[in-house]
Short mmCIF file of C-alpha atoms in Angstrom, two decimals:
data_model
loop_
_atom_site.label_atom_id
_atom_site.label_comp_id
_atom_site.label_asym_id
_atom_site.label_seq_id
_atom_site.Cartn_x
_atom_site.Cartn_y
_atom_site.Cartn_z
CA MET A 1 2.94 -18.88 15.13
CA PRO A 2 -0.40 -20.62 14.34
CA ARG A 3 -1.26 -21.68 10.81
CA PHE A 4 -4.74 -21.04 9.46
CA GLU A 5 -7.02 -23.44 7.61
CA VAL A 6 -9.94 -22.10 5.61
CA LYS A 7 -12.89 -24.45 5.93
CA GLN A 8 -16.63 -24.44 6.44
CA SER A 9 -17.72 -24.71 10.05
CA ARG A 10 -20.59 -23.99 12.42
CA ASN A 11 -18.53 -21.67 14.59
CA LEU A 12 -20.64 -18.65 15.47
CA GLU A 13 -17.62 -16.43 16.21
CA LEU A 14 -17.40 -14.25 13.11
CA THR A 15 -14.82 -11.61 12.21
CA SER A 16 -14.77 -8.92 9.55
CA HIS A 17 -10.97 -8.76 9.47
CA ALA A 18 -9.89 -12.34 8.71
CA GLY A 19 -7.16 -11.00 6.43
CA LEU A 20 -5.12 -10.22 9.54
CA GLY A 21 -4.23 -13.91 9.55
CA LEU A 22 -2.12 -13.31 6.45
CA ILE A 23 -0.65 -10.12 7.94
CA GLY A 24 0.47 -12.16 10.93
CA GLN A 25 2.20 -14.62 8.63
CA CYS A 26 4.05 -11.72 7.01
CA PHE A 27 5.19 -10.52 10.43
CA GLU A 28 6.57 -13.97 11.15
CA ALA A 29 8.37 -14.22 7.80
CA ALA A 30 9.97 -10.80 8.25
CA GLN A 31 11.04 -11.67 11.84
CA VAL A 32 9.49 -8.56 13.33
CA GLU A 33 9.95 -9.73 16.90
CA ALA A 34 13.63 -10.64 16.45
CA VAL A 35 14.49 -7.32 14.78
CA LEU A 36 12.52 -4.83 16.89
CA ASP A 37 12.72 -6.43 20.33
CA SER A 38 16.51 -6.77 20.11
CA ARG A 39 16.92 -3.13 19.03
CA PHE A 40 14.26 -1.62 21.30
CA PRO A 41 14.24 -3.85 24.41
CA VAL A 42 12.04 -3.12 27.42
CA SER A 43 12.69 -4.21 31.00
CA GLN A 44 8.99 -4.43 31.76
CA GLY A 45 5.68 -3.81 30.06
CA MET A 46 4.66 -4.40 26.49
CA LYS A 47 7.16 -5.58 23.85
CA THR A 48 8.08 -3.14 21.10
CA SER A 49 7.10 -5.72 18.48
CA ASP A 50 3.56 -5.88 19.92
CA ILE A 51 3.30 -2.10 19.57
CA ALA A 52 4.57 -2.12 15.97
CA LYS A 53 2.45 -5.07 14.89
CA SER A 54 -0.71 -3.59 16.40
CA MET A 55 -0.25 -0.26 14.63
CA THR A 56 0.62 -1.93 11.32
CA ALA A 57 -2.48 -4.12 11.57
CA LEU A 58 -4.63 -1.02 12.08
CA LEU A 59 -3.13 0.58 8.98
CA CYS A 60 -3.83 -2.60 7.01
CA LEU A 61 -7.47 -2.24 8.05
CA GLY A 62 -7.52 1.37 6.85
CA LYS A 63 -7.48 2.83 10.37
CA SER A 64 -4.87 5.50 11.08
CA ASP A 65 -6.06 6.86 14.45
CA PHE A 66 -4.58 5.51 17.66
CA GLU A 67 -8.05 5.31 19.21
CA ALA A 68 -9.00 2.69 16.61
CA ILE A 69 -7.10 0.08 18.66
CA GLU A 70 -9.63 0.19 21.52
CA PRO A 71 -12.26 -2.16 19.98
CA PHE A 72 -9.55 -4.78 19.45
CA ARG A 73 -8.29 -4.95 23.02
CA ASN A 74 -10.68 -7.81 23.83
CA ASP A 75 -10.70 -9.30 20.32
CA ARG A 76 -9.29 -12.84 20.54
CA PHE A 77 -8.76 -13.19 16.81
CA PHE A 78 -6.78 -9.92 16.58
CA LYS A 79 -4.42 -11.05 19.32
CA LYS A 80 -3.98 -14.60 18.05
CA ALA A 81 -3.64 -13.74 14.36
CA LEU A 82 -0.81 -11.28 15.06
CA ASN A 83 0.77 -13.44 17.80
CA LEU A 84 0.60 -10.62 20.35
CA SER A 85 1.45 -10.99 24.01
CA LYS A 86 -0.85 -8.04 24.75
CA VAL A 87 -2.94 -5.60 22.76
CA PRO A 88 -1.97 -2.01 23.71
CA GLY A 89 -4.37 0.77 24.58
CA SER A 90 -4.51 3.93 22.48
CA VAL A 91 -2.51 6.08 24.91
CA TRP A 92 0.23 3.49 25.34
CA LEU A 93 0.34 2.92 21.56
CA ARG A 94 0.84 6.62 20.85
CA GLN A 95 3.45 7.17 23.56
CA ARG A 96 5.57 4.17 22.63
CA LEU A 97 5.51 4.97 18.91
CA ASP A 98 6.46 8.59 19.62
CA ALA A 99 9.43 7.35 21.66
CA ILE A 100 10.92 5.27 18.82
CA ALA A 101 9.75 7.28 15.80
CA GLY A 102 13.13 8.86 15.09
CA ASP A 103 15.06 5.57 15.08
CA VAL A 104 12.68 3.07 13.58
CA ARG A 105 12.94 3.86 9.83
CA GLU A 106 16.05 1.80 9.06
CA TYR A 107 14.53 -1.18 10.86
CA THR A 108 11.22 -0.98 9.03
CA ASP A 109 13.22 -0.86 5.78
CA GLU A 110 15.09 -3.97 6.90
CA LEU A 111 11.83 -5.76 7.69
CA SER A 112 10.45 -4.97 4.23
CA LEU A 113 13.54 -6.47 2.60
CA ARG A 114 13.41 -9.53 4.85
CA LEU A 115 9.80 -10.14 3.89
CA LEU A 116 10.66 -10.20 0.18
CA GLU A 117 13.76 -12.35 0.73
CA ARG A 118 12.34 -14.91 3.14
CA THR A 119 9.08 -15.45 1.24
CA GLY A 120 10.89 -15.86 -2.09
CA ALA A 121 8.76 -13.12 -3.61
CA PRO A 122 9.04 -13.12 -7.43
CA ILE A 123 10.54 -9.98 -8.98
CA THR A 124 9.75 -10.35 -12.67
CA ALA A 125 11.09 -8.33 -15.57
CA ASP A 126 9.36 -6.36 -18.31
CA GLY A 127 11.15 -7.95 -21.24
CA ALA A 128 14.86 -7.54 -20.65
CA TYR A 129 14.54 -5.09 -17.75
CA VAL A 130 13.56 -5.25 -14.10
CA CYS A 131 11.84 -1.89 -13.82
CA LEU A 132 12.23 0.43 -10.84
CA ASP A 133 9.49 3.07 -10.91
CA ILE A 134 9.80 6.22 -8.80
CA ASP A 135 6.74 8.40 -8.34
CA THR A 136 4.90 10.70 -5.97
CA PHE A 137 1.22 10.58 -5.10
CA VAL A 138 -1.20 12.77 -3.16
CA MET A 139 -2.83 11.99 0.20
CA ASN A 140 -5.85 14.23 0.61
CA ASN A 141 -6.03 15.64 4.16
CA SER A 142 -8.25 18.62 3.42
CA GLY A 143 -9.91 20.16 6.46
CA THR A 144 -7.31 18.86 8.93
CA LYS A 145 -4.63 20.67 10.91
CA LYS A 146 -1.99 17.94 10.82
CA GLU A 147 1.68 18.86 10.75
CA ASP A 148 3.06 19.64 7.26
CA VAL A 149 -0.33 19.45 5.54
CA SER A 150 -0.13 21.93 2.66
CA ARG A 151 -1.27 22.51 -0.93
CA THR A 152 -0.38 19.65 -3.29
CA TYR A 153 0.07 19.62 -7.06
CA GLN A 154 -3.46 18.20 -7.40
CA GLY A 155 -4.95 21.30 -5.78
CA VAL A 156 -5.94 19.71 -2.47
CA ASP A 157 -4.40 20.05 1.00
CA GLY A 158 -2.47 17.02 2.18
CA TYR A 159 0.81 15.17 1.79
CA THR A 160 2.85 14.15 -1.27
CA PRO A 161 4.74 10.94 -0.41
CA ILE A 162 7.41 9.48 -2.68
CA ALA A 163 7.54 5.76 -3.41
CA ALA A 164 9.71 3.22 -5.25
CA TYR A 165 8.16 0.16 -6.90
CA LEU A 166 10.22 -2.78 -8.14
CA GLY A 167 9.37 -5.34 -10.83
CA ASN A 168 6.12 -6.07 -12.61
CA GLU A 169 4.59 -6.91 -9.22
CA GLY A 170 5.28 -3.38 -7.97
CA TRP A 171 6.99 -4.35 -4.70
CA ASN A 172 7.37 -1.24 -2.58
CA ILE A 173 11.03 -0.85 -1.56
CA GLY A 174 10.89 2.79 -0.53
CA LEU A 175 8.20 5.06 0.86
CA GLU A 176 8.58 8.41 2.58
CA LEU A 177 5.98 10.90 3.77
CA ARG A 178 6.51 14.47 2.54
CA PRO A 179 4.79 17.84 2.98
CA GLY A 180 2.18 18.48 0.32
CA LYS A 181 3.99 21.50 -1.11
CA GLN A 182 7.36 19.75 -1.52
CA HIS A 183 8.50 19.48 -5.13
CA SER A 184 9.03 15.97 -6.48
CA ALA A 185 12.76 16.50 -7.06
CA ALA A 186 13.49 18.14 -3.68
CA GLU A 187 15.70 15.91 -1.49
CA THR A 188 15.01 12.96 -3.79
CA HIS A 189 18.74 12.20 -4.11
CA PHE A 190 18.70 11.10 -0.44
CA PHE A 191 15.74 8.84 -1.14
CA MET A 192 17.50 7.36 -4.18
CA GLU A 193 20.66 6.61 -2.18
CA ARG A 194 18.63 4.37 0.11
CA VAL A 195 16.80 2.71 -2.78
CA TYR A 196 19.98 1.95 -4.77
CA GLY A 197 21.40 0.05 -1.79
CA LYS A 198 18.34 -2.20 -1.66
CA LEU A 199 18.62 -3.19 -5.33
CA GLU A 200 21.97 -4.93 -4.79
CA ARG A 201 20.47 -6.99 -2.00
CA LEU A 202 17.27 -8.01 -3.78
CA LEU A 203 18.52 -8.65 -7.31
CA ALA A 204 21.18 -10.94 -8.73
CA ALA A 205 24.08 -9.26 -10.52
CA ASP A 206 22.83 -10.33 -13.96
CA ARG A 207 19.45 -8.55 -13.60
CA HIS A 208 19.34 -5.42 -15.79
CA VAL A 209 17.53 -2.62 -13.93
CA LEU A 210 15.64 0.16 -15.73
CA LEU A 211 14.84 3.25 -13.65
CA ARG A 212 11.77 5.22 -14.75
CA LYS A 213 10.65 8.64 -13.47
CA ASP A 214 8.23 11.30 -14.66
CA SER A 215 9.08 14.91 -15.55
CA GLY A 216 8.85 16.06 -11.93
CA PHE A 217 12.27 14.44 -11.44
CA ASP A 218 13.93 16.14 -14.43
CA SER A 219 16.85 17.85 -12.71
CA ALA A 220 20.55 17.82 -13.54
CA LYS A 221 21.35 16.74 -9.98
CA LEU A 222 19.21 13.61 -10.19
CA LEU A 223 20.35 12.78 -13.72
CA PHE A 224 23.99 13.05 -12.68
CA GLN A 225 23.27 10.85 -9.67
CA CYS A 226 21.85 8.19 -12.03
CA GLU A 227 24.95 8.40 -14.20
CA ALA A 228 27.25 8.14 -11.17
CA GLU A 229 25.39 5.07 -9.92
CA ARG A 230 25.63 3.44 -13.37
CA GLU A 231 29.39 3.99 -13.35
CA ARG A 232 29.74 2.62 -9.82
CA LEU A 233 27.93 -0.59 -10.73
CA VAL A 234 29.97 -1.41 -13.83
CA PRO A 235 32.98 -2.87 -11.93
CA LEU A 236 30.50 -4.97 -9.91
CA GLY A 237 29.10 -6.56 -13.07
CA ARG A 238 25.74 -4.86 -12.64
CA GLN A 239 23.79 -2.77 -15.14
CA LEU A 240 21.48 0.16 -14.45
CA ASP A 241 19.82 2.33 -17.09
CA TYR A 242 17.14 4.98 -16.95
CA VAL A 243 14.30 6.63 -18.88
CA ILE A 244 13.23 9.95 -17.34
CA LYS A 245 10.55 12.21 -18.80
CA TRP A 246 11.90 15.53 -20.02
CA ASN A 247 10.42 18.75 -18.68
CA PRO A 248 10.57 21.18 -21.63
CA ARG A 249 9.87 24.19 -19.40
CA LYS A 250 10.33 27.28 -21.65
CA GLN A 251 11.67 25.54 -24.74
CA ASP A 252 11.25 27.26 -28.11
CA LYS A 253 8.87 24.92 -29.94
CA ALA A 254 9.55 26.57 -33.30
CA ALA A 255 13.24 25.72 -32.92
CA TRP A 256 12.40 22.04 -32.45
CA VAL A 257 10.18 22.11 -35.56
CA ALA A 258 13.11 23.60 -37.47
CA SER A 259 15.44 20.90 -36.14
CA ALA A 260 13.03 18.17 -37.26
CA GLU A 261 12.73 19.74 -40.71
CA HIS A 262 16.51 20.06 -40.98
CA ALA A 263 16.89 16.38 -40.12
CA ASN A 264 14.11 15.50 -42.59
CA ALA A 265 12.47 13.59 -39.73
CA PHE A 266 8.82 14.55 -40.24
CA SER A 267 6.29 12.01 -41.48
CA GLU A 268 2.60 12.62 -42.12
CA ALA A 269 0.36 10.81 -39.61
CA ARG A 270 -2.80 12.15 -41.31
CA PRO A 271 -3.65 15.20 -43.41
CA GLY A 272 -2.72 18.26 -41.37
CA LYS A 273 -0.67 16.37 -38.79
CA ARG A 274 3.00 15.48 -39.01
CA CYS A 275 5.28 13.86 -36.43
CA ALA A 276 9.01 13.50 -35.92
CA LEU A 277 11.29 11.66 -33.50
CA LEU A 278 14.71 13.13 -32.79
CA SER A 279 17.65 11.66 -30.90
CA GLN A 280 20.13 14.25 -29.68
CA GLN A 281 23.17 14.44 -27.41
CA LEU A 282 22.86 17.48 -25.16
CA GLU A 283 25.18 18.82 -22.51
CA ARG A 284 23.86 19.51 -19.02
CA ALA A 285 25.65 21.13 -16.09
CA HIS A 286 25.39 20.76 -12.34
CA GLY A 287 27.78 22.97 -10.44
CA LYS A 288 31.19 22.51 -12.03
CA GLU A 289 30.29 19.11 -13.46
CA ARG A 290 29.17 18.67 -17.06
CA ARG A 291 27.82 15.58 -18.78
CA THR A 292 26.54 14.82 -22.26
CA LEU A 293 23.21 12.97 -22.11
CA ARG A 294 20.89 11.45 -24.70
CA LEU A 295 17.50 13.09 -25.21
CA ILE A 296 14.68 11.62 -27.31
CA VAL A 297 12.24 14.31 -28.49
CA SER A 298 8.84 13.80 -30.12
CA VAL A 299 7.66 16.78 -32.19
CA THR A 300 4.04 16.93 -33.37
CA GLU A 301 2.71 19.75 -35.56
CA ARG A 302 -1.01 20.08 -36.35
CA SER A 303 -2.37 22.47 -38.98
CA ILE A 304 -5.75 20.67 -39.09
CA ASP A 305 -7.38 19.34 -35.90
CA LYS A 306 -8.90 15.87 -35.58
CA LYS A 307 -12.35 17.23 -36.55
CA GLY A 308 -11.05 18.65 -39.84
CA GLN A 309 -10.93 22.28 -38.70
CA HIS A 310 -8.05 24.22 -40.29
CA LEU A 311 -6.05 26.15 -37.72
CA ILE A 312 -4.91 29.75 -38.19
CA GLU A 313 -1.57 28.92 -36.55
CA PRO A 314 -0.14 25.39 -36.36
CA GLU A 315 -0.23 23.76 -32.93
CA VAL A 316 3.11 22.29 -31.87
CA GLU A 317 3.52 19.71 -29.11
CA ILE A 318 6.89 18.47 -27.85
CA GLU A 319 7.67 15.61 -25.49
CA GLY A 320 11.01 14.20 -24.47
CA TRP A 321 12.80 11.49 -22.51
CA TRP A 322 16.32 11.44 -21.06
CA THR A 323 17.83 7.99 -21.37
CA SER A 324 21.05 6.05 -21.04
CA LEU A 325 19.81 3.32 -23.42
CA ASP A 326 21.01 2.98 -27.01
CA ALA A 327 17.65 1.62 -28.18
CA ALA A 328 15.55 3.14 -30.96
CA PRO A 329 13.42 6.16 -29.98
CA GLU A 330 10.20 4.18 -30.46
CA GLU A 331 11.42 1.56 -27.98
CA ILE A 332 12.39 4.22 -25.43
CA ILE A 333 8.89 5.71 -25.60
CA ARG A 334 7.27 2.26 -25.30
CA LEU A 335 9.32 1.47 -22.21
CA TYR A 336 8.42 4.77 -20.55
CA ARG A 337 4.70 4.48 -21.27
CA ARG A 338 4.55 1.37 -19.10
CA HIS A 339 5.73 3.53 -16.16
CA GLY A 340 3.08 3.51 -13.47
CA THR A 341 0.99 0.72 -14.99
#
């Protein structure tokens, strides 16, 4: 694989996609050819690794259509930077990718892990915790007729992929395309099973992992899965904890105000506004299984708004976080608020 030097020259051959040189180095570090060509061999024609590298390079350039490969078929830099034997045409690219689409996921996951391992990528902690952030995001495909395009939670038509980001650097160790209408929590336990396996490979046993999710993932099934994974890791000398935003759904806000008053937890933030932090142990059920989990709840009551207007009825706002940590409520909230940053 050629190495690239950046220097001033009088060469008149210019390219607008010089960054592909770095993409090619990533392919080499991850051993794309060794992994894909051994699993998907061909007796004649173009190597599977050339197909995969060409399509990945297009995606890195922001081009998702197969036809976008055509201008690069006679591009010397494209071929050399990616170390390709041949550059495929659009029809061949589509047909070959369709042929391996159902089997290639586990190998692309393996390549992602190899890239992090073989390049010695730093995975830094946020204080005492290496954070694992799980989230969904929206891909706007309005006006298209692609398969599984549907209404997303942001009110546009498209997809709602789920992703897992590790460490302060935000290394992506899990990414799956989903229909736009799919709820965040639906089938997420399968996604988490794959992500948990990658943590043991990427992190030393003494790294304390903190899992963070927003309220879209507040389900008993996913919480119980977190607890089961924590218990499984204990004999291995590993530690996993979580902070997951609570979805209050149809909670009685007046009852939470009464609980805060009973605990004498309210403090005045300003005239007409008082706040309380509660830490409670609540039982949740999933099927026949029951577990007692810790919930941190923030209760805010306003009788005067920020402009000084007195309200006829007090406004009550409640927020909450499920957690396995024993830390103070203020620390739990601080840790969660860095989720997604």
